[in-house]
XYZ file of C-alpha atoms in Angstrom:
399
model
C 3.355 20.739 -26.342
C 4.775 18.973 -23.993
C 1.868 19.325 -21.529
C -0.425 17.434 -24.667
C 2.170 14.890 -24.599
C 2.233 14.134 -20.874
C -1.573 13.850 -21.236
C -1.093 11.288 -23.937
C 1.500 9.409 -21.724
C -1.254 8.845 -18.708
C -3.657 7.752 -21.860
C -0.519 5.507 -22.875
C 0.019 4.092 -19.247
C -3.551 3.093 -18.789
C -4.349 1.316 -22.825
C -0.911 -0.936 -22.080
C -2.819 -1.886 -18.410
C -6.034 -2.842 -20.796
C -4.326 -4.269 -23.396
C -2.555 -7.031 -21.081
C -5.939 -6.917 -19.026
C -6.256 -10.803 -18.101
C -9.984 -10.564 -17.644
C -10.449 -7.205 -19.542
C -14.469 -7.390 -19.662
C -14.759 -7.501 -15.549
C -12.508 -4.237 -15.543
C -14.280 -2.284 -12.975
C -14.483 1.136 -14.786
C -16.107 3.126 -12.699
C -13.775 2.560 -9.516
C -11.199 2.851 -12.290
C -11.993 6.652 -13.616
C -13.333 7.813 -9.464
C -9.478 7.174 -8.494
C -7.104 8.185 -11.272
C -9.880 11.113 -10.622
C -8.316 11.343 -7.380
C -5.335 10.693 -7.878
C -5.362 13.899 -10.105
C -6.793 15.892 -7.272
C -3.711 14.322 -4.818
C -0.937 15.052 -7.329
C -2.430 18.982 -7.527
C -3.162 19.203 -3.872
C 0.756 17.750 -2.881
C 2.607 19.688 -5.923
C 0.306 23.213 -5.158
C 0.331 22.873 -1.104
C 2.518 22.047 1.479
C -0.353 21.117 3.816
C -0.812 18.054 2.049
C 2.667 16.817 2.765
C 2.871 18.276 5.959
C 0.021 15.361 6.652
C 2.025 12.375 5.178
C 5.124 13.880 6.839
C 3.616 13.310 10.410
C 1.985 10.116 9.404
C 5.689 8.745 8.260
C 7.039 9.942 10.919
C 4.861 7.978 13.304
C 6.238 4.791 11.103
C 9.511 6.399 11.522
C 8.986 5.781 15.115
C 8.015 2.806 15.096
C 11.068 1.643 13.526
C 13.651 3.637 15.782
C 12.059 1.224 18.400
C 12.837 -1.730 16.099
C 16.678 -0.709 16.005
C 16.621 -0.425 19.902
C 15.744 -4.127 20.108
C 18.898 -4.578 17.012
C 21.121 -2.898 18.744
C 20.619 -4.638 21.867
C 22.210 -7.884 20.604
C 24.203 -6.267 17.768
C 25.363 -3.064 18.584
C 27.088 -2.212 16.380
C 24.880 -3.566 13.009
C 22.864 -0.678 13.364
C 25.872 1.842 15.208
C 26.591 2.128 11.712
C 26.662 5.390 9.318
C 24.307 3.184 6.992
C 22.964 -0.087 8.159
C 22.711 -2.849 5.629
C 19.611 -3.489 3.495
C 19.185 -7.278 6.171
C 19.199 -4.838 9.083
C 17.119 -1.664 8.549
C 14.564 -3.055 6.277
C 14.243 -6.905 7.301
C 14.795 -7.077 10.806
C 12.224 -5.130 12.375
C 9.789 -6.961 10.754
C 10.798 -8.819 14.752
C 8.931 -5.637 16.364
C 6.661 -4.563 13.516
C 4.723 -8.110 12.744
C 4.192 -9.301 16.335
C 3.039 -5.630 17.318
C 0.293 -5.979 14.753
C -0.474 -9.728 15.375
C -1.547 -8.474 19.414
C -3.396 -5.645 17.951
C -5.760 -8.609 16.173
C -5.714 -10.993 18.640
C -7.209 -8.296 21.081
C -9.451 -7.225 18.474
C -8.000 -3.664 17.275
C -6.355 -4.243 13.711
C -9.899 -5.949 12.410
C -11.911 -3.240 13.680
C -9.597 -0.438 12.545
C -8.890 -2.729 9.092
C -13.384 -2.958 8.621
C -14.740 0.906 9.004
C -11.666 2.602 7.135
C -11.034 -0.627 4.575
C -15.158 0.087 4.112
C -15.108 3.763 4.021
C -12.268 3.857 1.313
C -14.345 1.308 -0.022
C -17.491 2.941 -0.374
C -14.768 5.671 -2.402
C -12.999 3.091 -4.664
C -15.339 0.920 -4.590
C -12.726 -1.678 -4.095
C -13.304 -4.701 -1.648
C -12.448 -3.641 2.867
C -9.238 -5.244 3.137
C -7.885 -4.620 -0.594
C -8.249 -1.343 0.148
C -6.746 -0.470 3.669
C -4.045 -2.299 2.315
C -3.141 0.133 -0.163
C -2.746 3.285 3.032
C -1.200 0.099 5.449
C 1.174 -0.648 2.661
C 2.270 2.906 2.407
C 3.996 3.027 5.514
C 4.954 -0.306 6.458
C 6.608 -0.794 2.962
C 5.669 -4.155 1.091
C 6.708 -6.559 2.933
C 5.569 -5.550 6.127
C 2.523 -4.972 5.221
C 2.380 -8.447 3.862
C 3.107 -10.068 6.941
C 1.109 -8.212 8.989
C -1.470 -9.296 6.709
C -0.731 -13.355 7.153
C -4.452 -14.496 8.802
C -6.173 -12.265 6.197
C -4.029 -13.635 3.196
C -4.249 -17.743 4.371
C -8.028 -16.590 4.056
C -7.913 -15.231 1.143
C -8.579 -17.018 -2.714
C -5.664 -17.045 -4.732
C -6.475 -14.540 -6.792
C -6.787 -12.124 -4.629
C -3.665 -12.801 -2.825
C -2.139 -12.224 -6.460
C -3.837 -9.069 -6.497
C -1.955 -7.826 -3.246
C 0.960 -9.123 -4.479
C 1.235 -6.991 -7.816
C 0.420 -3.586 -5.745
C 3.321 -4.876 -2.917
C 5.552 -3.667 -6.317
C 4.790 -0.356 -6.258
C 5.415 1.122 -2.210
C 7.829 2.154 -0.011
C 8.409 1.651 3.471
C 8.171 5.094 5.428
C 11.713 4.153 7.325
C 13.123 5.357 3.492
C 11.418 8.086 3.644
C 14.201 10.288 5.613
C 17.097 9.284 3.388
C 15.068 9.563 0.639
C 14.398 13.478 0.696
C 18.184 14.305 2.001
C 18.524 13.026 -1.950
C 15.990 14.365 -3.898
C 13.818 16.997 -3.802
C 11.153 16.318 -0.740
C 8.004 17.876 -2.004
C 8.276 15.402 -5.018
C 9.583 12.192 -2.766
C 6.158 13.219 -0.499
C 3.626 13.523 -3.422
C 4.774 10.314 -5.073
C 3.747 7.945 -1.875
C 0.123 8.368 -1.092
C -0.009 8.682 -5.867
C 1.357 4.948 -5.837
C -0.601 3.846 -3.458
C -4.144 4.315 -5.685
C -2.598 3.740 -8.688
C -1.509 0.682 -7.523
C -5.610 0.110 -7.180
C -5.777 1.159 -10.646
C -3.705 -0.594 -12.764
C -4.516 -3.876 -10.615
C -7.970 -3.457 -11.586
C -6.788 -2.752 -15.476
C -4.670 -6.167 -14.708
C -5.838 -8.433 -12.383
C -9.699 -7.523 -11.952
C -11.049 -9.732 -9.343
C -14.684 -9.722 -8.405
C -16.017 -11.485 -4.958
C -19.331 -11.485 -3.183
C -20.354 -9.841 0.110
C -19.574 -12.534 2.091
C -15.440 -12.712 0.593
C -15.682 -9.031 0.757
C -14.645 -9.548 5.114
C -12.128 -9.604 7.558
C -10.521 -12.047 9.538
C -10.293 -12.866 13.583
C -8.412 -15.384 15.401
C -11.932 -16.311 16.155
C -12.965 -17.174 12.486
C -14.881 -20.584 12.539
C -15.400 -20.970 15.889
C -12.006 -21.693 16.628
C -11.370 -21.219 20.189
C -9.036 -18.436 21.166
C -4.774 -19.379 20.879
C -3.143 -18.835 24.360
C -2.155 -15.263 24.608
C 1.848 -15.853 24.639
C 2.053 -19.336 22.633
C 0.052 -17.025 19.696
C 2.732 -14.220 19.965
C 5.361 -17.261 20.414
C 3.998 -18.848 16.418
C 4.310 -14.671 15.402
C 7.748 -14.186 17.042
C 9.304 -17.520 15.266
C 7.240 -16.593 11.870
C 7.929 -13.726 11.965
C 11.693 -14.949 11.549
C 11.329 -17.705 10.277
C 9.594 -15.048 7.066
C 12.987 -12.580 7.540
C 14.969 -15.964 6.600
C 13.420 -17.065 3.393
C 13.038 -13.003 2.296
C 16.663 -12.728 2.191
C 17.528 -15.957 0.596
C 15.099 -15.004 -2.488
C 16.620 -11.565 -2.405
C 20.185 -12.584 -2.704
C 19.521 -15.240 -5.069
C 17.429 -12.440 -7.791
C 20.360 -10.063 -7.763
C 22.849 -12.442 -7.979
C 20.865 -14.086 -10.657
C 20.328 -10.402 -12.463
C 24.150 -10.397 -12.005
C 24.880 -13.733 -14.199
C 22.172 -12.678 -17.119
C 24.655 -9.274 -17.542
C 27.534 -10.439 -17.406
C 26.843 -13.477 -19.813
C 25.365 -10.497 -22.464
C 28.453 -9.087 -21.423
C 30.991 -11.781 -23.482
C 28.776 -10.706 -25.948
C 29.477 -7.002 -26.572
C 30.044 -5.185 -23.448
C 27.208 -2.344 -23.537
C 25.181 -5.184 -23.849
C 23.421 -5.018 -20.160
C 20.046 -5.725 -18.742
C 20.156 -1.889 -17.823
C 21.144 -0.088 -21.447
C 18.189 -2.711 -23.065
C 15.239 -1.793 -21.090
C 16.970 1.514 -21.073
C 15.817 1.370 -25.246
C 12.551 -0.304 -24.030
C 11.359 2.477 -21.815
C 12.402 5.285 -23.773
C 9.019 5.619 -25.863
C 7.407 6.117 -22.296
C 9.992 8.294 -20.925
C 9.381 10.520 -23.952
C 6.260 9.952 -22.832
C 6.266 12.360 -19.880
C 6.738 15.563 -21.582
C 10.099 15.697 -22.317
C 12.332 16.606 -24.647
C 14.442 13.734 -27.114
C 17.498 14.724 -25.061
C 16.411 14.735 -21.084
C 13.793 11.441 -22.259
C 16.954 9.005 -23.181
C 18.569 10.225 -19.886
C 15.165 9.723 -18.044
C 14.770 6.145 -20.180
C 18.280 4.922 -18.070
C 17.884 5.980 -15.383
C 14.619 3.803 -15.721
C 15.661 0.708 -16.817
C 18.912 1.085 -14.219
C 16.376 1.242 -11.400
C 14.102 -1.701 -12.419
C 17.913 -3.999 -12.408
C 19.063 -2.083 -9.510
C 17.315 -0.564 -6.838
C 16.247 3.510 -6.029
C 19.324 4.095 -3.956
C 21.711 3.810 -7.246
C 19.560 5.899 -9.375
C 19.423 8.093 -6.662
C 22.891 8.826 -5.742
C 23.949 9.186 -9.589
C 21.282 12.342 -9.982
C 21.885 14.007 -6.403
C 24.726 16.006 -7.482
C 23.864 17.237 -10.928
C 19.776 16.845 -10.450
C 19.925 20.603 -10.548
C 20.899 20.829 -13.771
C 17.806 19.559 -15.558
C 14.456 21.398 -16.539
C 11.782 21.230 -12.957
C 10.033 18.940 -14.674
C 12.984 16.564 -15.930
C 12.596 16.115 -11.696
C 9.823 16.247 -10.875
C 8.984 13.440 -13.122
C 12.476 11.051 -11.977
C 12.363 11.571 -8.583
C 8.354 10.330 -8.507
C 9.272 7.163 -10.806
C 12.282 6.540 -8.856
C 10.230 6.533 -5.696
C 9.713 2.522 -5.359
C 10.351 -0.213 -5.033
C 9.594 -2.163 -8.062
C 12.768 -4.148 -9.272
C 14.074 -7.427 -10.424
C 14.922 -7.217 -6.254
C 11.452 -6.544 -4.595
C 10.262 -9.117 -6.989
C 12.200 -11.999 -4.965
C 10.915 -10.538 -1.461
C 7.212 -10.513 -2.496
C 7.835 -14.093 -3.789
C 9.397 -14.967 -0.503
C 7.757 -13.441 1.736
C 4.121 -15.451 0.397
C 6.765 -18.762 0.194
C 6.626 -18.121 3.986
C 2.688 -16.743 4.357
C 0.374 -18.850 2.311
C -0.005 -22.452 0.634
C 2.235 -23.754 -2.353
C -1.001 -23.048 -4.076
C -1.529 -19.605 -4.191
C 2.409 -19.691 -3.812
C 2.013 -21.727 -7.532
C -0.361 -18.653 -8.939
C 1.549 -15.844 -7.417
C 5.400 -17.542 -9.614
C 3.832 -17.599 -12.321
C 2.446 -14.443 -12.697
C 6.223 -12.752 -11.987
C 5.868 -10.712 -15.354
C 2.492 -9.169 -14.803
C 3.987 -8.022 -10.897
C 6.828 -6.547 -11.986
C 4.891 -4.640 -15.077
C 2.148 -3.658 -12.584
C 5.555 -1.774 -10.999
C 6.435 -0.956 -13.652
C 2.946 0.631 -15.039
C 1.876 2.016 -12.060
C 5.833 3.965 -11.650
C 4.849 5.321 -14.309
C 1.026 6.496 -14.367
C 2.017 8.696 -10.778
C 5.183 10.328 -12.611
C 2.390 11.103 -15.575
C -0.416 12.184 -13.438
C 2.099 14.183 -10.739
C 3.753 15.928 -13.733
C 1.259 17.288 -14.854
C 0.897 20.412 -12.108
C 5.512 20.236 -12.692
C 6.896 22.662 -14.823
């Protein structure tokens, strides 16, 4: 019976995407069907065979190495920020942008990155029926994380229309950073963490296709290069200097937005507690999420616990939930362990909204920023639906 409820839950999550769709008649149903079938296969493959997880672990290890190189540069300037048991958010998640962005900009400058995006994107687009850049961005986001993937895509973002930028903003609510994978696997079951990563990527494409379908012409489905429009290539060191300064400015904008969003959420919590001690954002969201937790195929007791953890994750972040459950996870059923781990393995929360809005403010013009800011609710809904779908699909094979 619980398996049937789990299947029903996936259908309900998809139906919510259709219900809140901006352009229901323009949904690419063939693309949604192909992507859904691909994700069911991936969930089966990754939960049943170790070789699939080993491939993703190897790819993630490569990006972890890149981040570790960034930490060497940070340690040169601020050794007391890096050589500590637990680095703060600014050091671990934001400062590596100072290496990642210039490195990818150099690859763009010499033409390697546009070539990779073009051909990998073309292959993925053939499979997913999505535009080349969006398809590649999904893979890029899987390993680099949201702000890093957006930052290294700045040239493309500046030349894309606003609707497509909103699609990328919505997709960015659903990923994690490769640098975090090793930390996550020490706190929750590694097999479920690794399973969640590609599922989130494919589900991000599905959910944005449902909520915000965008049709583009063949002429628009291109990959930007530094010489587009016949422009003369900027001297290399001038280009590199601008890239580094842009990365530094971006870090400050993201940091300011995160602090403001988290502080505002805390202020709302404190004001509501004045009305009643149990009236908090976490508890409210926990009650709202209970029906969706039950649709994961859990009994009411475990569904209620899962809903509370869902609410906590959305208001705070995945680390808070992982710290709360890592010592008691063995007390839950295997199915509960799987769906909980997959659900929390993403950056879908209020602080991520601040990061993404801040990132776009540092990269694109005011019109695009306004469109993204007007659709904060859709961005959050996108992140929640992706997490629900990933947990529901993975749950089909975890009992």
